[in-house]
Amino acid sequence: MRGPGYDAGMPALPPSLDPPRRVLLGPGPSEVPASVLQAMARPTLGHLDPRFLALMDEIREMLRGLFGTANGWTLPMSGTGSAGMETVLVNLLEPGDRVLVGVNGVFGGRIAEAARRVGAEAVEVAGEWGRALDPDDFRRAARAAGGSFRLLALVHAETSTGVLQPMEGWRELADELGALLVADVVTALGGTPVRLDEWGVDAAFAGSQKCLSCPPGLAPVSLSPRAVERLQTRREPVRSWYLDLNLIARYWGGERAYHHTAPVNLLYALHEACRLALAEGLEQRAARHRRLGAELQAGLEGMGLELRVPAGERLPQLTAVAVPDDVADAPVRRFLLEEFGVEIGGGLGPMAGNTWRIGLMGAGCTRANVALVQAGLRAALAAPVRA
Ligand SMILES: *Cc1c(COP(=O)(O)O)cnc(C)c1O
C-alpha cells in the first residue's frame, strides 16, 4: 500500500474506489445509463479545441429542443441546479429590485433567499405545501404589496412536495406586473414536457441529474430575448463574476473567449444524455413518465399509503408519500438501501421525518423499478422496522 515516494508518517492510502451499484429512486441523482458513463471516459479535449467547440454547439441545439425554445441564450452552466437558479437571479436582478415568488415548497423558498442575497426584495406568496399555486393569489399579493416587480418566479416541478405546477395564466400576470417570468424546471427537464416559448417563460434553469439521467454538475439555463435585453441594460455589473452570463456567452457564443475551464468530460456526458432523451422522443418520454408514475402512485395507494399531493396535481417523476404514524422514517430507508440496494429520499423542511420521496426519473423510470420499490416498501413495513 505504501509505495516509494509516499512519505513515512502519512496515513495509509485508501483503496481504489469501488462504489456499490444502487438503484437510485430518490429525488436525484437518478440512474445514469452506461453510454452516458462511457461518454465521460472518452479522451479529455482542450476546452478551446475546435472539436470540443463543435460539441458545445450541438449541446446548445439539443438543449433548445429539450426546453421547447428558440432562445439563442441556452447553455449549461458549470454547477448543479442551484447554480442555475443563482445564475438567473444574479444576472436579472439588481439591488433594490423586487421579486414576487411563490413558496409552496423548499425550492420556492430558496429562490426567495437567493434573490435577497443579490440585494433584491423578495415578496413571498405562501402556498400550501403539496398544492399548486394560483395566479390570482399572486395578483392579490402584488396589489397588497404595491410597487413594481422585476421578476415573477415559481417552481414548475416542486421536488420537495411532488407538485406539478400548471403554467397557464402566468405570462398574463407577468405582463400585468411588467415582470419577467422565471421558472424552476430542474426536475421537469427530460421528464415532463417543458415548453418555455409556449408558456412565455423568460428565464428557466434545470439540472443534469434528475430526468436527464446525467451525473450532477451541470445546470442548463435559457434566457428569452426580453431577459437578454434586461441583462444588457443593467445599471451595474452582475455581482457574480463566475456566473456572469455576459462573460459566459462570449465563450459559448461568438468569440470563444476563455472565461473558466469548461468541465469537458461532464459535458460529454450531457451531450450523450441529451441525445438519448431526444432519440427516445420527448412526447414518448413524457408518456413513459406519466404512465409509470401513475402506476406507482396507484400501487402505493393500494398498499394503504397516503400521498402528499391530490390526484391531478402530482408530478409523475417524484412521488411524496406520508410516512405512516407508527413507522419510523430513517430505518425504512436504510432497510431499502441495505436489503434491496434501493435509494429513496426523505422529506425536506416541514416534511423532514414524515415523508418519503420516490423518484422515477429518466433512465430510472422503468416498470421493473416500480415493482422493486413497492416490494421493498412492503418488506420494510413488515414488523422489524416499525417504530
Ligand atoms: C434539485 C433541485 C434544485 C437544486 O438542484 P441541485 O442540483 O441540488 O443544486 C432546485 N430546484 C428543484 C426543483 C430541484 O429539484
Coordinates of C-alpha atoms and ligand atoms in Angstrom, one line a residue:
M1 CA 0.0 0.0 0.0
R2 CA 2.8 2.4 0.9
G3 CA 5.0 2.8 -2.2
P4 CA 8.2 4.7 -2.7
G5 CA 7.7 8.4 -2.7
Y6 CA 5.0 8.2 -0.2
D7 CA 6.2 10.0 2.9
A8 CA 6.5 8.0 6.1
G9 CA 4.2 9.2 8.7
M10 CA 1.3 9.9 6.3
P11 CA -1.8 7.9 6.7
A12 CA -2.2 4.7 4.6
L13 CA -3.6 5.4 1.1
P14 CA -7.3 4.5 0.7
P15 CA -8.1 1.6 -1.6
S16 CA -9.0 2.4 -5.1
L17 CA -12.7 3.5 -5.1
D18 CA -15.4 0.9 -5.6
P19 CA -18.8 2.4 -5.2
P20 CA -21.6 -0.2 -4.8
R21 CA -24.3 -0.4 -7.5
R22 CA -27.6 1.2 -6.3
V23 CA -31.0 1.7 -7.8
L24 CA -31.4 5.4 -7.4
L25 CA -35.1 6.1 -6.8
G26 CA -34.8 9.3 -4.8
P27 CA -35.1 13.0 -5.8
G28 CA -31.8 12.8 -7.8
P29 CA -29.3 11.9 -8.8
S30 CA -31.0 9.4 -10.9
E31 CA -29.7 6.3 -12.7
V32 CA -27.1 7.1 -15.3
P33 CA -27.2 4.9 -18.5
A34 CA -24.0 3.1 -19.4
S35 CA -23.5 5.1 -22.6
V36 CA -23.5 8.3 -20.6
L37 CA -20.9 7.0 -18.2
Q38 CA -18.8 5.7 -21.1
A39 CA -19.0 9.2 -22.8
M40 CA -17.3 10.6 -19.7
A41 CA -14.4 8.2 -20.1
R42 CA -13.5 9.5 -23.6
P43 CA -10.3 11.4 -24.0
T44 CA -10.3 14.9 -22.5
L45 CA -10.0 17.7 -25.1
G46 CA -8.9 21.2 -24.5
H47 CA -11.8 23.5 -23.8
L48 CA -10.9 25.6 -26.9
D49 CA -10.3 22.6 -29.2
P50 CA -12.3 23.1 -32.4
R51 CA -13.8 19.6 -32.0
F52 CA -15.0 20.5 -28.5
L53 CA -16.4 23.8 -29.6
A54 CA -18.5 21.9 -32.2
L55 CA -19.7 19.6 -29.4
M56 CA -20.8 22.7 -27.4
D57 CA -22.9 23.9 -30.3
E58 CA -24.5 20.5 -30.5
I59 CA -25.3 20.6 -26.8
R60 CA -26.9 24.1 -27.1
E61 CA -29.1 22.9 -30.0
M62 CA -30.2 19.8 -28.1
L63 CA -31.0 21.9 -25.0
R64 CA -33.2 24.2 -27.1
G65 CA -35.2 21.1 -28.1
L66 CA -35.5 19.9 -24.5
F67 CA -36.5 23.4 -23.2
G68 CA -39.0 23.9 -26.0
T69 CA -37.5 27.2 -27.1
A70 CA -35.7 29.0 -29.9
N71 CA -33.8 31.1 -27.3
G72 CA -30.2 31.7 -28.5
W73 CA -29.1 32.1 -24.9
T74 CA -29.5 28.5 -23.9
L75 CA -26.4 26.8 -22.4
P76 CA -25.3 24.6 -19.5
M77 CA -23.8 26.4 -16.5
S78 CA -20.9 24.7 -14.7
G79 CA -22.5 23.8 -11.4
T80 CA -25.6 21.9 -10.1
G81 CA -29.2 23.1 -10.4
S82 CA -28.7 25.6 -7.6
A83 CA -26.0 27.3 -9.7
G84 CA -28.6 27.6 -12.5
M85 CA -31.0 29.2 -10.0
E86 CA -28.4 31.6 -8.8
T87 CA -27.4 32.4 -12.4
V88 CA -30.9 33.5 -13.3
L89 CA -31.3 35.7 -10.2
V90 CA -27.8 37.3 -10.1
N91 CA -28.0 38.2 -13.8
L92 CA -31.5 39.6 -13.9
L93 CA -31.7 41.3 -10.6
E94 CA -30.0 44.4 -9.2
P95 CA -30.0 45.7 -5.6
G96 CA -33.4 47.2 -4.8
D97 CA -35.3 45.2 -7.4
R98 CA -38.4 43.3 -6.3
V99 CA -39.3 39.7 -6.9
L100 CA -42.7 38.1 -6.5
V101 CA -42.1 34.5 -5.7
G102 CA -44.4 31.5 -4.9
V103 CA -43.3 29.5 -1.9
N104 CA -45.2 26.1 -1.6
G105 CA -42.1 24.1 -1.0
V106 CA -38.4 24.2 -0.3
F107 CA -37.2 25.4 -3.7
G108 CA -39.5 28.4 -3.9
G109 CA -38.1 29.4 -0.5
R110 CA -34.6 29.1 -1.9
I111 CA -35.4 31.3 -4.8
A112 CA -36.6 34.0 -2.3
E113 CA -33.4 33.5 -0.3
A114 CA -31.1 33.7 -3.3
A115 CA -32.9 36.8 -4.5
R116 CA -32.4 38.5 -1.1
R117 CA -28.7 37.7 -1.2
V118 CA -28.4 39.6 -4.5
G119 CA -29.9 42.6 -2.7
A120 CA -33.4 42.3 -4.0
E121 CA -36.6 42.3 -2.0
A122 CA -38.5 39.1 -2.2
V123 CA -42.3 39.3 -1.7
E124 CA -43.3 35.7 -0.9
V125 CA -46.7 34.3 -1.8
A126 CA -47.1 31.5 0.6
G127 CA -48.9 28.4 -0.8
E128 CA -49.9 25.2 0.9
W129 CA -47.2 22.5 0.7
G130 CA -48.4 19.8 -1.6
R131 CA -50.7 22.0 -3.6
A132 CA -50.3 24.0 -6.8
L133 CA -50.2 27.8 -6.8
D134 CA -53.0 30.1 -8.2
P135 CA -52.1 33.2 -10.2
D136 CA -55.0 35.1 -8.6
D137 CA -53.3 34.7 -5.2
F138 CA -50.2 36.3 -6.7
R139 CA -52.3 39.1 -8.2
R140 CA -53.7 39.9 -4.7
A141 CA -50.3 39.7 -3.1
A142 CA -48.9 42.1 -5.7
R143 CA -51.7 44.5 -5.2
A144 CA -51.3 44.4 -1.4
A145 CA -47.5 44.9 -1.6
G146 CA -47.8 47.7 -4.2
G147 CA -44.9 48.9 -6.3
S148 CA -43.4 47.1 -9.3
F149 CA -41.7 43.8 -9.7
R150 CA -38.7 42.9 -11.8
L151 CA -39.4 39.1 -11.7
L152 CA -42.3 36.7 -11.1
A153 CA -40.8 33.4 -10.1
L154 CA -42.3 29.9 -9.5
V155 CA -41.2 26.3 -9.3
H156 CA -42.8 24.2 -12.1
A157 CA -41.8 20.9 -10.6
E158 CA -41.5 21.1 -6.8
T159 CA -39.3 18.2 -5.9
S160 CA -39.8 18.8 -2.2
T161 CA -43.5 18.1 -2.3
G162 CA -44.2 16.4 -5.6
V163 CA -46.4 19.1 -7.1
L164 CA -46.6 19.8 -10.9
Q165 CA -47.4 23.4 -11.2
P166 CA -49.6 24.2 -14.3
M167 CA -48.1 27.1 -16.3
E168 CA -51.3 28.6 -17.7
G169 CA -52.0 32.2 -16.7
W170 CA -48.6 33.2 -15.5
R171 CA -47.5 35.0 -18.7
E172 CA -50.6 37.3 -18.5
L173 CA -49.8 38.0 -14.8
A174 CA -46.2 38.8 -15.6
D175 CA -47.3 41.2 -18.3
E176 CA -49.7 42.9 -15.9
L177 CA -46.8 43.3 -13.5
G178 CA -44.3 44.3 -16.2
A179 CA -42.1 41.5 -14.8
L180 CA -40.0 38.8 -16.4
L181 CA -41.4 35.3 -15.8
V182 CA -38.9 32.8 -14.2
A183 CA -39.5 29.1 -13.8
D184 CA -37.5 26.4 -12.0
V185 CA -37.7 23.4 -14.3
V186 CA -34.9 21.4 -12.6
T187 CA -36.9 18.2 -12.1
A188 CA -39.1 18.6 -15.2
L189 CA -36.4 18.8 -18.0
G190 CA -36.3 15.4 -19.8
G191 CA -39.3 14.1 -17.8
T192 CA -42.5 16.1 -18.1
P193 CA -42.9 18.5 -21.1
V194 CA -41.1 21.8 -20.9
R195 CA -42.3 24.5 -23.3
L196 CA -40.7 27.7 -22.5
D197 CA -41.8 29.6 -25.6
E198 CA -45.4 28.4 -25.4
W199 CA -45.5 29.3 -21.7
G200 CA -43.9 32.7 -22.2
V201 CA -41.2 31.9 -19.7
D202 CA -38.3 34.5 -19.9
A203 CA -35.7 32.6 -17.8
A204 CA -35.5 28.9 -16.8
F205 CA -32.9 26.7 -15.1
A206 CA -32.5 23.0 -14.8
G207 CA -30.1 20.3 -13.6
S208 CA -28.3 17.4 -15.2
Q209 CA -29.0 14.7 -12.6
K210 CA -32.8 14.5 -12.5
C211 CA -34.8 13.4 -15.5
L212 CA -31.9 13.9 -17.9
S213 CA -30.1 11.0 -16.1
C214 CA -26.7 12.6 -16.4
P215 CA -24.3 12.8 -13.4
P216 CA -24.8 16.0 -11.3
G217 CA -22.7 19.1 -12.0
L218 CA -24.3 21.0 -14.9
A219 CA -27.2 23.4 -14.9
P220 CA -28.9 24.1 -18.3
V221 CA -30.3 27.6 -18.4
S222 CA -32.3 29.5 -21.0
L223 CA -33.0 33.3 -21.4
S224 CA -35.6 34.8 -23.7
P225 CA -34.6 37.9 -25.9
R226 CA -36.5 40.0 -23.3
A227 CA -34.4 38.6 -20.5
V228 CA -31.2 39.2 -22.5
E229 CA -32.2 42.8 -23.1
R230 CA -32.7 43.2 -19.3
L231 CA -29.2 41.7 -18.8
Q232 CA -27.7 44.0 -21.3
T233 CA -29.3 47.2 -19.9
R234 CA -28.2 46.7 -16.3
R235 CA -27.1 49.7 -14.4
E236 CA -24.3 47.9 -12.7
P237 CA -22.2 44.7 -13.4
V238 CA -23.5 41.3 -12.5
R239 CA -22.5 40.7 -8.8
S240 CA -21.0 37.3 -9.5
W241 CA -18.0 37.1 -11.9
Y242 CA -18.2 33.3 -12.2
L243 CA -22.0 33.3 -13.1
D244 CA -22.0 36.5 -15.3
L245 CA -23.8 35.4 -18.5
N246 CA -22.4 38.3 -20.4
L247 CA -18.9 36.8 -20.0
I248 CA -20.0 33.2 -20.3
A249 CA -21.9 33.8 -23.5
R250 CA -18.7 35.1 -25.1
Y251 CA -17.2 31.6 -24.6
W252 CA -20.3 29.6 -25.5
G253 CA -21.2 32.0 -28.4
G254 CA -19.3 34.4 -30.7
E255 CA -15.7 34.9 -29.9
R256 CA -15.0 31.8 -27.8
A257 CA -13.1 33.9 -25.2
Y258 CA -11.7 32.0 -22.2
H259 CA -13.8 32.6 -19.1
H260 CA -13.4 29.4 -17.0
T261 CA -12.3 25.9 -18.0
A262 CA -15.4 24.1 -19.1
P263 CA -15.9 20.7 -17.3
V264 CA -15.1 18.9 -20.6
N265 CA -15.9 15.3 -19.7
L266 CA -19.1 16.2 -17.8
L267 CA -20.2 18.0 -21.0
Y268 CA -19.6 14.8 -22.9
A269 CA -22.0 13.1 -20.6
L270 CA -24.6 15.8 -21.0
H271 CA -24.2 15.6 -24.8
E272 CA -25.0 11.8 -24.6
A273 CA -27.8 12.3 -22.1
C274 CA -29.5 14.9 -24.3
R275 CA -29.0 12.7 -27.3
L276 CA -30.7 9.8 -25.6
A277 CA -33.7 11.9 -24.4
L278 CA -34.2 13.3 -27.9
A279 CA -33.8 10.0 -29.6
E280 CA -36.5 8.5 -27.4
G281 CA -38.7 11.4 -28.4
L282 CA -39.9 14.0 -25.8
E283 CA -43.6 13.0 -26.2
Q284 CA -42.8 9.3 -25.7
R285 CA -40.5 10.1 -22.8
A286 CA -43.2 12.2 -21.1
A287 CA -45.8 9.5 -21.7
R288 CA -43.4 6.9 -20.1
H289 CA -43.1 9.1 -17.0
R290 CA -46.8 9.7 -16.9
R291 CA -47.7 6.0 -17.3
L292 CA -45.3 4.6 -14.8
G293 CA -45.7 7.5 -12.3
A294 CA -49.4 6.8 -12.3
E295 CA -48.8 3.1 -11.9
L296 CA -46.5 3.6 -8.9
Q297 CA -49.0 6.1 -7.3
A298 CA -51.9 3.7 -7.7
G299 CA -49.8 0.9 -6.3
L300 CA -48.7 2.9 -3.2
E301 CA -52.3 3.9 -2.5
G302 CA -53.3 0.3 -3.0
M303 CA -50.9 -0.5 -0.2
G304 CA -52.8 1.8 2.1
L305 CA -50.2 4.6 1.9
E306 CA -51.2 8.2 1.7
L307 CA -49.8 10.5 -1.0
R308 CA -48.9 14.2 -0.1
V309 CA -50.4 15.7 -3.3
P310 CA -54.0 15.2 -4.6
A311 CA -54.6 13.5 -7.9
G312 CA -54.4 15.9 -10.8
E313 CA -51.6 18.0 -9.2
R314 CA -48.9 15.2 -9.0
L315 CA -45.6 15.0 -10.6
P316 CA -45.2 11.6 -12.2
Q317 CA -41.4 11.6 -11.7
L318 CA -41.5 12.4 -8.0
T319 CA -44.0 11.0 -5.5
A320 CA -44.2 12.2 -2.0
V321 CA -45.6 9.6 0.4
A322 CA -46.7 10.2 4.0
V323 CA -44.8 8.0 6.4
P324 CA -47.4 6.1 8.4
D325 CA -47.8 7.3 12.0
D326 CA -46.5 4.1 13.6
V327 CA -43.4 3.8 11.2
A328 CA -40.0 5.4 11.7
D329 CA -38.7 7.1 8.5
A330 CA -35.0 6.6 8.6
P331 CA -34.9 2.8 9.4
V332 CA -37.2 2.1 6.4
R333 CA -34.9 4.0 4.1
R334 CA -31.9 2.2 5.5
F335 CA -33.6 -1.2 5.1
L336 CA -34.4 -0.4 1.4
L337 CA -30.8 0.6 0.8
E338 CA -29.2 -2.4 2.6
E339 CA -31.6 -5.1 1.6
F340 CA -32.8 -4.0 -1.8
G341 CA -30.0 -1.7 -2.9
V342 CA -32.7 0.9 -3.5
E343 CA -32.3 4.6 -2.5
I344 CA -35.4 6.7 -1.9
G345 CA -35.4 10.2 -0.4
G346 CA -36.6 11.6 2.9
G347 CA -38.6 14.8 3.3
L348 CA -37.3 18.4 3.4
G349 CA -38.3 21.3 5.7
P350 CA -41.6 20.6 7.4
M351 CA -41.8 17.2 5.6
A352 CA -38.5 16.0 7.2
G353 CA -39.1 12.8 9.0
N354 CA -42.7 12.4 7.9
T355 CA -42.4 12.0 4.1
W356 CA -40.6 9.7 1.6
R357 CA -39.8 10.9 -1.8
I358 CA -39.7 8.4 -4.6
G359 CA -38.2 9.4 -7.9
L360 CA -38.9 7.7 -11.2
M361 CA -36.6 9.9 -13.3
G362 CA -35.2 9.4 -16.8
A363 CA -33.5 6.0 -17.1
G364 CA -34.7 5.0 -13.6
C365 CA -38.3 5.3 -14.7
T366 CA -39.0 1.7 -15.5
R367 CA -41.7 -0.8 -14.8
A368 CA -39.1 -3.0 -13.0
N369 CA -38.3 -0.2 -10.7
V370 CA -42.0 0.5 -10.0
A371 CA -42.3 -3.1 -8.9
L372 CA -39.0 -3.1 -7.0
V373 CA -39.6 -0.1 -4.8
Q374 CA -43.1 -1.4 -3.9
A375 CA -41.7 -4.8 -3.0
G376 CA -39.0 -3.1 -0.9
L377 CA -41.5 -0.9 0.9
R378 CA -43.9 -3.9 1.5
A379 CA -41.0 -5.8 3.1
A380 CA -39.8 -2.8 5.1
L381 CA -43.3 -2.2 6.5
A382 CA -43.5 -5.7 7.8
A383 CA -42.8 -5.9 11.5
P384 CA -39.0 -5.5 12.1
V385 CA -38.6 -1.9 11.0
R386 CA -41.7 -0.5 12.6
A387 CA -41.1 2.2 15.1
Ligands
LIG1 C1 -32.7 19.5 -7.2 C2 -33.5 20.8 -7.4 C3 -32.8 22.0 -7.3 C4 -31.3 22.2 -6.9 O1 -30.5 21.4 -7.7 P1 -29.1 20.9 -7.2 O2 -28.6 20.2 -8.4 O3 -29.3 20.1 -6.0 O4 -28.3 22.1 -6.9 C5 -33.5 23.2 -7.5 N1 -34.8 23.1 -7.7 C6 -35.5 22.0 -7.8 C7 -37.0 22.0 -8.1 C8 -34.8 20.8 -7.6 O5 -35.5 19.6 -7.7

